[in-house]
Coordinates of C-alpha atoms in Angstrom, one line a residue:
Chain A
X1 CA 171.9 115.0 78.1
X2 CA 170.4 114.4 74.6
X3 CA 171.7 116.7 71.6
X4 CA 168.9 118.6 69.8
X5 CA 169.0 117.4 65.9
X6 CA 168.5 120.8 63.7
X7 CA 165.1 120.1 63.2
X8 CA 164.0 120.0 66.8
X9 CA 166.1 123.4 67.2
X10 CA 164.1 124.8 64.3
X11 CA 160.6 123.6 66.0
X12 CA 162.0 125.2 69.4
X13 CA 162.2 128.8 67.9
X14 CA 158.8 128.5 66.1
X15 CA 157.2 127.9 69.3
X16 CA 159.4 130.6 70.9
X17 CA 157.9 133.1 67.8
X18 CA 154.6 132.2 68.3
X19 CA 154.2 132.3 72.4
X20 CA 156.2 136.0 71.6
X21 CA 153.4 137.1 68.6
X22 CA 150.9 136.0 71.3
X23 CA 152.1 138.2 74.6
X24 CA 153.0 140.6 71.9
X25 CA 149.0 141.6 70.9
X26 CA 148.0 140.9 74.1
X27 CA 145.9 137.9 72.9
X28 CA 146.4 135.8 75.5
X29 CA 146.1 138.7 78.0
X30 CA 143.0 139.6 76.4
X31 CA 141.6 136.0 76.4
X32 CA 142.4 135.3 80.2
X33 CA 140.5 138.7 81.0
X34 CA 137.3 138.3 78.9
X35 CA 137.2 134.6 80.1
X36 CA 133.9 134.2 81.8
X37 CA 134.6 131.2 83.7
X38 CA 137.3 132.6 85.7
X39 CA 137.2 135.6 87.9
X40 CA 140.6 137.6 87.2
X41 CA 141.2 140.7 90.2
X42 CA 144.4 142.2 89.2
X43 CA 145.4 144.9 92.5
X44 CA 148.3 147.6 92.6
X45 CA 150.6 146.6 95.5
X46 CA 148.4 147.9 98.2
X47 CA 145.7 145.9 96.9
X48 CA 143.4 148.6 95.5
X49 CA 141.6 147.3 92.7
X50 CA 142.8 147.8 88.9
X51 CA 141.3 145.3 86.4
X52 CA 138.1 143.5 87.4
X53 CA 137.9 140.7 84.8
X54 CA 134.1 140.1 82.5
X55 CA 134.0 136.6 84.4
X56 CA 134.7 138.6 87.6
X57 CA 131.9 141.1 86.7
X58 CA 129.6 138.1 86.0
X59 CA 130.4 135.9 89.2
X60 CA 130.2 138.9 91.8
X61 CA 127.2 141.1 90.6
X62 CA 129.6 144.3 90.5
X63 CA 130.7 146.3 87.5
X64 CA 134.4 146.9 86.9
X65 CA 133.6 150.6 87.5
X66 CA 131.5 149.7 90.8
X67 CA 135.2 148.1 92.1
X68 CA 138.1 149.8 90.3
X69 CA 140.6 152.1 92.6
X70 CA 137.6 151.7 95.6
X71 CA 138.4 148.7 97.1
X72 CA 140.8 145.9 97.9
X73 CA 139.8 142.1 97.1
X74 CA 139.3 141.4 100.8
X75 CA 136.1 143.6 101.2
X76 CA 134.4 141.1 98.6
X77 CA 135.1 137.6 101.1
X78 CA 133.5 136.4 103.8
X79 CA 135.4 138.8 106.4
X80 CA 135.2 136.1 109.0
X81 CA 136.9 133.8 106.9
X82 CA 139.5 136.4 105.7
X83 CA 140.2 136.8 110.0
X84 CA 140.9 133.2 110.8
X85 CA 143.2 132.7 107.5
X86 CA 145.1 135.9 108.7
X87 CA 145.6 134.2 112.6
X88 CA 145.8 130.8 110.8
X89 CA 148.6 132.1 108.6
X90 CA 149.9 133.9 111.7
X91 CA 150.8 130.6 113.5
X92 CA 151.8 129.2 110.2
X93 CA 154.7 131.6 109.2
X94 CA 155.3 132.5 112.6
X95 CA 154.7 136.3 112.1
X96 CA 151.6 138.5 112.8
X97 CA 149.8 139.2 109.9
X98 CA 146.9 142.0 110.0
X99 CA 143.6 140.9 108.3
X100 CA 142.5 142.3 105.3
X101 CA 144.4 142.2 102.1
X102 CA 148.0 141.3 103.8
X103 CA 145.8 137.8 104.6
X104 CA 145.0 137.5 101.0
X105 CA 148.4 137.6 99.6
X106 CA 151.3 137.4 101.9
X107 CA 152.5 134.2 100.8
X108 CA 152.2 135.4 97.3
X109 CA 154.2 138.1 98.3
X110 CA 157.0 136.0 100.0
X111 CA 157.5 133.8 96.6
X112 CA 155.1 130.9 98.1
X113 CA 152.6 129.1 95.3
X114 CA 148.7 130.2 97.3
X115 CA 145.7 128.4 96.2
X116 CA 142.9 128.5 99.1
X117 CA 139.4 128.1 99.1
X118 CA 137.2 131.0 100.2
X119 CA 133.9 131.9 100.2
X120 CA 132.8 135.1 98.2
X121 CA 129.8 137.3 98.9
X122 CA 128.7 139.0 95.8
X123 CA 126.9 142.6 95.2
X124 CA 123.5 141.5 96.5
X125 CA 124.8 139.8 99.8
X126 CA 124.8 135.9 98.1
X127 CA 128.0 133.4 98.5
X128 CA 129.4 130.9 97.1
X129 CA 132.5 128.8 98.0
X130 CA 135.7 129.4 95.0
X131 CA 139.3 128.7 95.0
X132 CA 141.5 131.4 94.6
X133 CA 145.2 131.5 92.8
X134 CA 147.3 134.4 94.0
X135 CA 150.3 135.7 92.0
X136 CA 152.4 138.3 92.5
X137 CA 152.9 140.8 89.9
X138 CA 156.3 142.4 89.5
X139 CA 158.6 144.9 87.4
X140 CA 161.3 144.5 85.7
X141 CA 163.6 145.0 88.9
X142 CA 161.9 142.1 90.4
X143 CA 159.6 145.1 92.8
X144 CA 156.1 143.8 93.8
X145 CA 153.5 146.4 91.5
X146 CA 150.7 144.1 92.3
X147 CA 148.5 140.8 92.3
X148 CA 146.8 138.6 90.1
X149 CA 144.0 137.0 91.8
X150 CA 141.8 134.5 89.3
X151 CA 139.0 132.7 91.3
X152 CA 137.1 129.3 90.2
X153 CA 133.5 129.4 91.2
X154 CA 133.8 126.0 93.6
X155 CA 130.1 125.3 94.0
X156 CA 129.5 122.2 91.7
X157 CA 132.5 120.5 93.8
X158 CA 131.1 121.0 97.0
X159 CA 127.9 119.4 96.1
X160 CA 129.4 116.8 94.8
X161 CA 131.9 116.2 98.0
X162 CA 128.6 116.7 100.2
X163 CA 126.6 113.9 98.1
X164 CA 129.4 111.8 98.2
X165 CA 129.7 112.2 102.2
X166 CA 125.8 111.7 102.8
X167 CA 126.5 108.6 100.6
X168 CA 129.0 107.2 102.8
X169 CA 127.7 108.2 105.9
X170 CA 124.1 106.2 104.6
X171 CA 126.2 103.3 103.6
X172 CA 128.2 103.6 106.9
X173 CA 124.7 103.8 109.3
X174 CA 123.4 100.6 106.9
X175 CA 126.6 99.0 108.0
X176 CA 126.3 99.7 112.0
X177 CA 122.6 99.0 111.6
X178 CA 123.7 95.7 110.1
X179 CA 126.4 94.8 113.1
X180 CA 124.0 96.1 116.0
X181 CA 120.6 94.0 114.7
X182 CA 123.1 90.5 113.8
X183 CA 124.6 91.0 117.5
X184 CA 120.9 91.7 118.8
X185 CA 120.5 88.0 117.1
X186 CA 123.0 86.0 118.1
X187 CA 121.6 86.6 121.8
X188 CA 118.2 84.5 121.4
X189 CA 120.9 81.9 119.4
X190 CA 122.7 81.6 121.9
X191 CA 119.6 79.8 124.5
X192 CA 118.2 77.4 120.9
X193 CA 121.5 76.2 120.4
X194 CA 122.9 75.6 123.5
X195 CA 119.5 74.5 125.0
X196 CA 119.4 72.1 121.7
X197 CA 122.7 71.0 121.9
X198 CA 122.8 70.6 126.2
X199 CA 119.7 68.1 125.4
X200 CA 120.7 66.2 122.7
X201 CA 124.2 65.2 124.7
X202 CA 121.7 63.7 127.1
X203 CA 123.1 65.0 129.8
X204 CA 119.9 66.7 132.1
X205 CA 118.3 62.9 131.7
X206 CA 118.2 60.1 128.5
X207 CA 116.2 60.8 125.6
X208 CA 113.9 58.9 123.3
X209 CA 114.9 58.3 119.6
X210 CA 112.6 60.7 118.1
X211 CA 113.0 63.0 120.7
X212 CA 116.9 63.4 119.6
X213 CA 116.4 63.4 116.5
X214 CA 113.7 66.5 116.5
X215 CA 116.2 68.2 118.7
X216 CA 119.1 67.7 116.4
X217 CA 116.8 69.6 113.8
X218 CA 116.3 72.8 116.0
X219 CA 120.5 72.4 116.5
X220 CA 121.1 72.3 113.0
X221 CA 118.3 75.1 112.1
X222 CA 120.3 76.5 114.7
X223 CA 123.6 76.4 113.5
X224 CA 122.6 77.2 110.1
X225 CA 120.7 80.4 110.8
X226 CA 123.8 81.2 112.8
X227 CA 125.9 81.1 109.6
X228 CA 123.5 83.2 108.2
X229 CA 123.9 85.5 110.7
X230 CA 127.7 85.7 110.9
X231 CA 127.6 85.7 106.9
X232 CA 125.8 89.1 107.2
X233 CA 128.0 90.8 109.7
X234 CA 131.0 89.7 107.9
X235 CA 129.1 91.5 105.0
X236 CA 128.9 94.6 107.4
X237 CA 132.4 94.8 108.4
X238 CA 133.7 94.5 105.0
X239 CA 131.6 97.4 103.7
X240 CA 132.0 99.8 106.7
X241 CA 135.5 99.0 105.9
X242 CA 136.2 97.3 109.2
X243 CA 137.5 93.8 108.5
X244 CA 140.6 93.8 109.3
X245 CA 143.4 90.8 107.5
X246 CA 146.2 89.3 109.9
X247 CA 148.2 88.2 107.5
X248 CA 150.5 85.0 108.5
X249 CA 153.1 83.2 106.7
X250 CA 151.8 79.3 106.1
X251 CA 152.2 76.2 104.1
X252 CA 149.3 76.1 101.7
X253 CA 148.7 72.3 101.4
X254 CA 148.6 71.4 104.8
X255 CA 146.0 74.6 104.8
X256 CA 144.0 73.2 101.8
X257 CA 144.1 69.8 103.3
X258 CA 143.0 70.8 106.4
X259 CA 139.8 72.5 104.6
X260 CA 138.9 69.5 102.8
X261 CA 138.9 67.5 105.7
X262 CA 136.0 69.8 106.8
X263 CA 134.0 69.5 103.4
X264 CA 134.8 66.2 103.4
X265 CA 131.3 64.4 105.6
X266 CA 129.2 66.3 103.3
X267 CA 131.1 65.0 100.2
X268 CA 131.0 61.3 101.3
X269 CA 126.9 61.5 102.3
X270 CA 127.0 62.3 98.6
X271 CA 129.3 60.3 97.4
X272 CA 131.5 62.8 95.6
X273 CA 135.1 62.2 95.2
X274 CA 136.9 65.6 95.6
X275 CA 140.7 65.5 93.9
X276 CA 143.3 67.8 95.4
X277 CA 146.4 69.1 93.7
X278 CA 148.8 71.3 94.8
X279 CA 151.9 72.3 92.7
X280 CA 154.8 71.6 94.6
X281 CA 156.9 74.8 93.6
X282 CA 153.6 76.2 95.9
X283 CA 154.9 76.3 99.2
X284 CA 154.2 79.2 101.7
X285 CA 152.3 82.4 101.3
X286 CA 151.6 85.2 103.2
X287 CA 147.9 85.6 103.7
X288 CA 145.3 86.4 106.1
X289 CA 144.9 82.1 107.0
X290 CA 141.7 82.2 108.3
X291 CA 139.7 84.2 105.4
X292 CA 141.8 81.7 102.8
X293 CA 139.9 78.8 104.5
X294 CA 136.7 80.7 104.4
X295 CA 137.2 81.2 101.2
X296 CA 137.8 77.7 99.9
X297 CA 135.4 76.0 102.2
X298 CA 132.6 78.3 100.3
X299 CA 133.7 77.4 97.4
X300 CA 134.3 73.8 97.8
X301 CA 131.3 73.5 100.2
X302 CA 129.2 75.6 97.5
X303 CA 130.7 72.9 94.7
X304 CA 130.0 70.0 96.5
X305 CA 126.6 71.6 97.1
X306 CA 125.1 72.2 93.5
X307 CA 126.7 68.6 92.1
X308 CA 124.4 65.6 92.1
X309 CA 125.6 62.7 93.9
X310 CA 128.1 60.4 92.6
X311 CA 130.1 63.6 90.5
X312 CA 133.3 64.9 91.1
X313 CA 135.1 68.1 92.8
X314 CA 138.4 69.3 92.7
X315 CA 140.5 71.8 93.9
X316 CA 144.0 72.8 92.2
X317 CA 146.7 75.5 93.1
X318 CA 149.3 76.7 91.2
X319 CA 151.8 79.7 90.5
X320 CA 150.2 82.1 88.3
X321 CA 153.3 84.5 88.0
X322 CA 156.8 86.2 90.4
X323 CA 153.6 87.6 92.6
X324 CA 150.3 85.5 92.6
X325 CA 148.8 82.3 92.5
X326 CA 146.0 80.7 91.4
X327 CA 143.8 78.4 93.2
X328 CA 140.2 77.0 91.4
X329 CA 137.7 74.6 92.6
X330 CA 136.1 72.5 89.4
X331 CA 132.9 70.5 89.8
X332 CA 130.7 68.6 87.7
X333 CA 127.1 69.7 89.0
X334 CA 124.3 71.7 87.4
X335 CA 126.5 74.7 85.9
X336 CA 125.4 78.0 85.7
X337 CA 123.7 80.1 82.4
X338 CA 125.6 82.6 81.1
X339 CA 122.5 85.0 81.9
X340 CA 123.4 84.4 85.8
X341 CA 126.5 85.0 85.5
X342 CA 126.6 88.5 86.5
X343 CA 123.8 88.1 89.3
X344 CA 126.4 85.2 91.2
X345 CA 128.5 87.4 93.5
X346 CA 125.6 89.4 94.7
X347 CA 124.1 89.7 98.1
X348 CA 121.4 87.4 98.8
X349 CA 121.1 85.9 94.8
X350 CA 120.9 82.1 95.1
X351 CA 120.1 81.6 91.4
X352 CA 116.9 79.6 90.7
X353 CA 115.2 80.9 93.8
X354 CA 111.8 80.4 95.3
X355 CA 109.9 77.4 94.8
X356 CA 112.1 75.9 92.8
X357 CA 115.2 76.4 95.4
X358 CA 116.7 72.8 95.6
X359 CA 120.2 74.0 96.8
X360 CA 120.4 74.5 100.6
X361 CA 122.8 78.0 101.1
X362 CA 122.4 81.7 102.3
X363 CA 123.1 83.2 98.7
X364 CA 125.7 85.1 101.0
X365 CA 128.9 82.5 100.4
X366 CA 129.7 84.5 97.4
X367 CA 129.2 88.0 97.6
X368 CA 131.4 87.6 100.3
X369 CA 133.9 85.2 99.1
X370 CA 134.7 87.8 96.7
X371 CA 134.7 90.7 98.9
X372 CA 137.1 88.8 101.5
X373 CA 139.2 88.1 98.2
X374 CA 139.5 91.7 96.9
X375 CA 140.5 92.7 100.4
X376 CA 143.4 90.4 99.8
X377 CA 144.3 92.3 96.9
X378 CA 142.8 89.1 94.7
X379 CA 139.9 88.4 92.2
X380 CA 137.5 85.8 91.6
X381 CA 136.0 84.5 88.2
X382 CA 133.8 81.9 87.1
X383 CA 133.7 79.5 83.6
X384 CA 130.6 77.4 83.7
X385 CA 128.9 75.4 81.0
X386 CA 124.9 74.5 82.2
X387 CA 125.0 70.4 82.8
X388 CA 129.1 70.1 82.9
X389 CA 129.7 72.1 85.9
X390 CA 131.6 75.1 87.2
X391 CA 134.9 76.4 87.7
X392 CA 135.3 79.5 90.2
X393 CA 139.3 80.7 89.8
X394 CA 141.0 82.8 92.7
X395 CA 144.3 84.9 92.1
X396 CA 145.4 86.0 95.0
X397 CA 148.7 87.6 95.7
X398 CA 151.4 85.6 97.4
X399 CA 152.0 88.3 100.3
X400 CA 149.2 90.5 101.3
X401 CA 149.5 93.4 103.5
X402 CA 148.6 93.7 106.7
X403 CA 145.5 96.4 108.5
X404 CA 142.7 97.4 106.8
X405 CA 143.0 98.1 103.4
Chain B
X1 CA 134.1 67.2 139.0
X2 CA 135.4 70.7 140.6
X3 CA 133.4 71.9 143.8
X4 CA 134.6 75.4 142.6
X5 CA 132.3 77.9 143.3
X6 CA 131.1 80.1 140.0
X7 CA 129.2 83.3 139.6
X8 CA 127.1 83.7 136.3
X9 CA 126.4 87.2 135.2
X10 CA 124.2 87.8 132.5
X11 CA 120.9 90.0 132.0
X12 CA 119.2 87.5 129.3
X13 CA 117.4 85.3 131.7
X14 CA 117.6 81.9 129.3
X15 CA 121.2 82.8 128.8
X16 CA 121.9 83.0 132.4
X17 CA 120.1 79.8 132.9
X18 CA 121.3 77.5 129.8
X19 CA 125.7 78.6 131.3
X20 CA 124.0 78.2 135.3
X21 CA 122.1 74.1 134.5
X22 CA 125.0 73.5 132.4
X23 CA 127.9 74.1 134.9
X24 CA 125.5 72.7 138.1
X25 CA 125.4 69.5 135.6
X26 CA 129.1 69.4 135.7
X27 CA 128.7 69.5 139.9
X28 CA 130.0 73.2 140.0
X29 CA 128.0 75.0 142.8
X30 CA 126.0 78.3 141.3
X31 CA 125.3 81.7 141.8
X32 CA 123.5 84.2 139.5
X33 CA 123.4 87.6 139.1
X34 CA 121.7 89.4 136.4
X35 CA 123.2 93.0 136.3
X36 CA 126.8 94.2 137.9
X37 CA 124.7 95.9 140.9
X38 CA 123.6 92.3 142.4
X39 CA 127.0 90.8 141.3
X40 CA 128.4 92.7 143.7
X41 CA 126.5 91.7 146.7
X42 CA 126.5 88.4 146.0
X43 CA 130.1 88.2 146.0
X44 CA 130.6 89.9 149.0
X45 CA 127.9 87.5 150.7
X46 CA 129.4 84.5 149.0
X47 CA 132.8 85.2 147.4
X48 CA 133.3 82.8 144.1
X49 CA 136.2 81.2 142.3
X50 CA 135.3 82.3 139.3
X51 CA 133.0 84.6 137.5
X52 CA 131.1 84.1 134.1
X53 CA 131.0 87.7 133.0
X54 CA 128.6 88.7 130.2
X55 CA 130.3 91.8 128.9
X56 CA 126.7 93.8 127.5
X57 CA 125.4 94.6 131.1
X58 CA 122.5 97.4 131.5
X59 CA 124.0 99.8 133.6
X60 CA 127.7 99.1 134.9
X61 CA 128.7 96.5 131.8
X62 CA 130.6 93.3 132.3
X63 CA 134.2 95.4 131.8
X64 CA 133.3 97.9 134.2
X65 CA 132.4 95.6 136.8
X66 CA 136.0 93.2 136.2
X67 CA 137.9 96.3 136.6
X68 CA 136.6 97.2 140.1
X69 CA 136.7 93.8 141.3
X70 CA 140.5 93.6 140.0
X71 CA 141.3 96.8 141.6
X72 CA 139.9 95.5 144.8
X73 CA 142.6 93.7 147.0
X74 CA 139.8 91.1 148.7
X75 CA 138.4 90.6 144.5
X76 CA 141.7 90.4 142.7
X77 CA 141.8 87.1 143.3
X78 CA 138.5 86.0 141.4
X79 CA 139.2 84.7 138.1
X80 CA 137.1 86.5 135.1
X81 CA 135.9 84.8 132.4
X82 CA 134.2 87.3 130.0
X83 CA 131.3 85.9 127.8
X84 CA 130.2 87.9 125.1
X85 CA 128.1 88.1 121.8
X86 CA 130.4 90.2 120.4
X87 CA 132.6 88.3 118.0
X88 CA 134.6 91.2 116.9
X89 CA 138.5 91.0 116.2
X90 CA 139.9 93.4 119.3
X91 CA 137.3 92.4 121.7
X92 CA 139.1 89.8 123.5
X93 CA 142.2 92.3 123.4
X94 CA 140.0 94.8 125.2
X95 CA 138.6 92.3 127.5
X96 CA 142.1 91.1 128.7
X97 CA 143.7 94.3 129.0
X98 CA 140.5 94.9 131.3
X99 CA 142.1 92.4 133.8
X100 CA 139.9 88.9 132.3
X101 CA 141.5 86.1 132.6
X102 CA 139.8 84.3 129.7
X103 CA 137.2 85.3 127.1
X104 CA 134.1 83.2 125.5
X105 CA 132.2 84.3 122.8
X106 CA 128.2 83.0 122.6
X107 CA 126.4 81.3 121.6
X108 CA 128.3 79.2 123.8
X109 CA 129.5 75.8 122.8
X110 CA 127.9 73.3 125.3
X111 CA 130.4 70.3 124.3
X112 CA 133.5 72.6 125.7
X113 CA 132.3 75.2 128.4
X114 CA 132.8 72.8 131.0
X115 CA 136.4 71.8 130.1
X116 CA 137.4 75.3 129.2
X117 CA 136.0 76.4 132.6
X118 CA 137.7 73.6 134.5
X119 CA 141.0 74.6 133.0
X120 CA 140.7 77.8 134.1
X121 CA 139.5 76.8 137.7
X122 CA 142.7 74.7 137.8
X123 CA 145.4 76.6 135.8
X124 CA 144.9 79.5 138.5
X125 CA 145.6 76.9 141.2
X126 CA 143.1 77.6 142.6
X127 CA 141.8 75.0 145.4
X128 CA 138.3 74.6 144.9
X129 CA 136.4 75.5 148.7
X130 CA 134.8 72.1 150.7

């Protein structure tokens, strides 16, 4: 324990002085009651009505004499609500407790902190949801004389939680909506592609040049719109909160590698070199392995993507701190304004779209690159000069926790 | 090249076709059904090896129908491969703890139905009929 210095002592027994000068002229006594944001009911033990507060006056429609020694606090609630608190309370404390007042303050009587929400009616039959405090009141010998009951009118807040719960229920039918109509597609994908595909092996009977060739197109149409498709309900899950992370320990160079060896065709048919480095202090992590190789194939295929051929990629990881680690793909194509900057991780935003769209991609790789890295617990940035190229950064944590977050 | 007898279940017609020509290529002898109701007929007229199940059936669905036919001493035997354009994590879970004894997810790929279906056919040891 510390020792007080004089001076703290001294400061101590002004405050005591001034909190006594101020119970003393009743000041504060005087402020709570006249207060018109708060409804203040103060009972006698039996409930009956004593002080009915200006802001009590002003939220329930009566006048202090309409109330005072006439009634209890209970007649003024919702008497349904004031029956199933008494039988909820009941099973709570294990004893029968009668409705009416006893309902109102029994825990208050038994020493137990009460705060509830209940809904008033006021003179001319309106209501309105509050919460209520309840305190006993007692004498000097520690005997119950009465109860203090200040109410909050609790109407703003409900609206509020209502909004917000129409929000997410909107956000959540978008989401289904979403899932339902990309299944509803993949059905019809399911007879181009295979159809495409079955052909194009030849096997039903030999085909023509051209012939294959057109029917690798419908494939690859295929394939990509399929992407698409699978890009969108990823999108859904992750907003209706239902993409789930099966975290894995792994090695993250043989990981890496084995990413780059995907990207690696469309890097050669356009003759980019792509560099990887890994720091060896880098070995396992914990991570959700398959969305860490979606999220380096989008950003490597996006990189190799927006870089003329002939230019350069590369992809580096490294310790960032006890916790994290970094991992950034660099290229050297077309670079991005500083005006787009903010627009990049939005649904559906290819920059320069329309006519002038060179780049072949969904404008979905990432949006949800970074929502599948912020449901790792990571982030994603970008540093882009227009003409040099790009570099998008990833911290991600080095263990991630599993389930939904 | 199996002789194995398969059943293919599916309501989308080009569906049930592209899994049907693509087996029959691979000289698997082909039955069809296109809803649980006629699945079950033709497997008591013609009982198969195995069954290609699609899992989003009007009426009885795919799981519905693998769980009778598992409860069924003279069905048990069938093996169940459910097929299904619902790619969600705990779908395959549900589908084996139905009683499938393998799961596909569409579109299917063409380049490794066969193969995956063959495996099956054989890993059950189950002789193909003459």
């Amino acid at each position: 324990m510390t020792t007080k210095g004089p001076a703290e002592v001294a400061d101590v027994n002004i405050d005591v002085r001034r909190a006594e000068a101020l119970l003393k002229t009743g000041a504060l006594q005087s402020a709570i009651f006249n207060s018109v944001n708060f409804s203040s009911i103060a009972t006698d033990a039996k409930g009956v009505i004593q002080i009915f507060s200006v802001g009590a006056e002003r939220m329930l429609g009566y006048t202090a004499a309409e109330v005072m020694n006439k009634i209890t606090p209970a007649h003024i609630f919702d008497p349904q609500e004031v029956i199933a608190r008494a039988k909820a309370l009941s099973v709570e404390l294990g004893t029968a407790i009668t409705s009416g007042f006893e309902a109102l303050v029994f825990k208050a009587s038994r020493g137990i902190e009460d705060i509830y929400e209940l809904t008033y009616i006021r003179k001319d039959g309106s209501r309105f949801p509050a919460v209520v405090s309840v305190t006993a009141l007692r004498d000097a010998q520690d005997a119950i004389i009465g109860y203090l009951l200040i109410s909050t009118d609790n109407t703003a807040r409900k609206h509020a939680e209502a909004d917000k719960s129409k929000l997410q229920e909107d956000s959540r039918m978008k989401s289904e909506f979403l899932a339902s109509m990309s299944h509803e597609l993949r059905t019809p994908l399911n007879g181009i592609i295979g159809f495409a595909e079955f052909l194009s092996d030849g096997k039903p009977g030999t085909l023509n040049a051209k012939q294959k060739e057109y029917l690798l197109n419908i494939l690859n149409s295929g394939k990509y719109l399929l992407q698409l498709i699978n890009d969108v309900l990823d999108l859904a899950k992750v907003e209706a909160g239902k993409m789930e992370l099966n975290p894995e320990s792994f090695s993250l160079a043989p990981a890496i590698e084995e990413v780059c060896a995907v990207a690696t065709p469309m890097a050669q048919k356009k003759h980019i070199q792509v560099n990887v480095t890994v720091v060896p202090e880098l070995g396992s992590v914990t991570l959700d392995q398959q969305k860490f190789k979606q999220v380096l194939y989008n950003l490597i295929s996006n990189g190799i993507n927006f870089t003329e051929d002939g230019g350069g990629a590369e992809i580096f990881a490294a310790p960032l701190d006890a916790r994290r680690f970094t991992l950034s793909v660099k290229d050297t194509g077309i670079g991005i304004k500083p005006e787009d900057m903010k627009r990049l991780f939005r649904e559906f935003e290819q920059l320069e779209s329309g006519a002038s769209r060179r780049y072949e991609g969904t404008g979905l790789g990432l949006a949800l690159t970074r929502k599948i890295v912020e449901l790792q617990g990571g982030s994603i940035g970008v540093e882009s000069k227009v003409g040099q190229g790009s570099t998008f950064s990833v911290v991600l944590p080095l263990i991630t926790k599993a389930g939904k977050p | 090249m199996s002789t194995a007898r398969i059943l293919v279940v599916d309501d989308n017609p080009t569906n049930l076709k592209l899994a049907s020509d693509l087996l029959e290529c691979e000289g698997y002898h082909i039955l069809k059904a296109v809803d649980a109701e006629e699945a079950q007929l033709v497997i008591q007229r013609t009982p198969p090896d195995l069954i290609l199940m699609d899992i989003a059936l009007p009426g009885m669905d795919g799981l519905a129908l693998t769980s009778k036919l598992k409860a069924d001493e003279k069905t048990r035997h069938i093996i169940i491969v459910a097929l299904t354009a619902f790619a969600m994590r705990g779908d395959d879970a549900k589908a084996h703890a139905t009683g499938c004894d393998g799961y596909i997810t569409k579109p299917v790929n063409t380049r490794t139905l066969p193969d995956e279906i063959n495996a099956m056919v054989t890993r059950k040891g189950n002789r193909p009929r003459q």
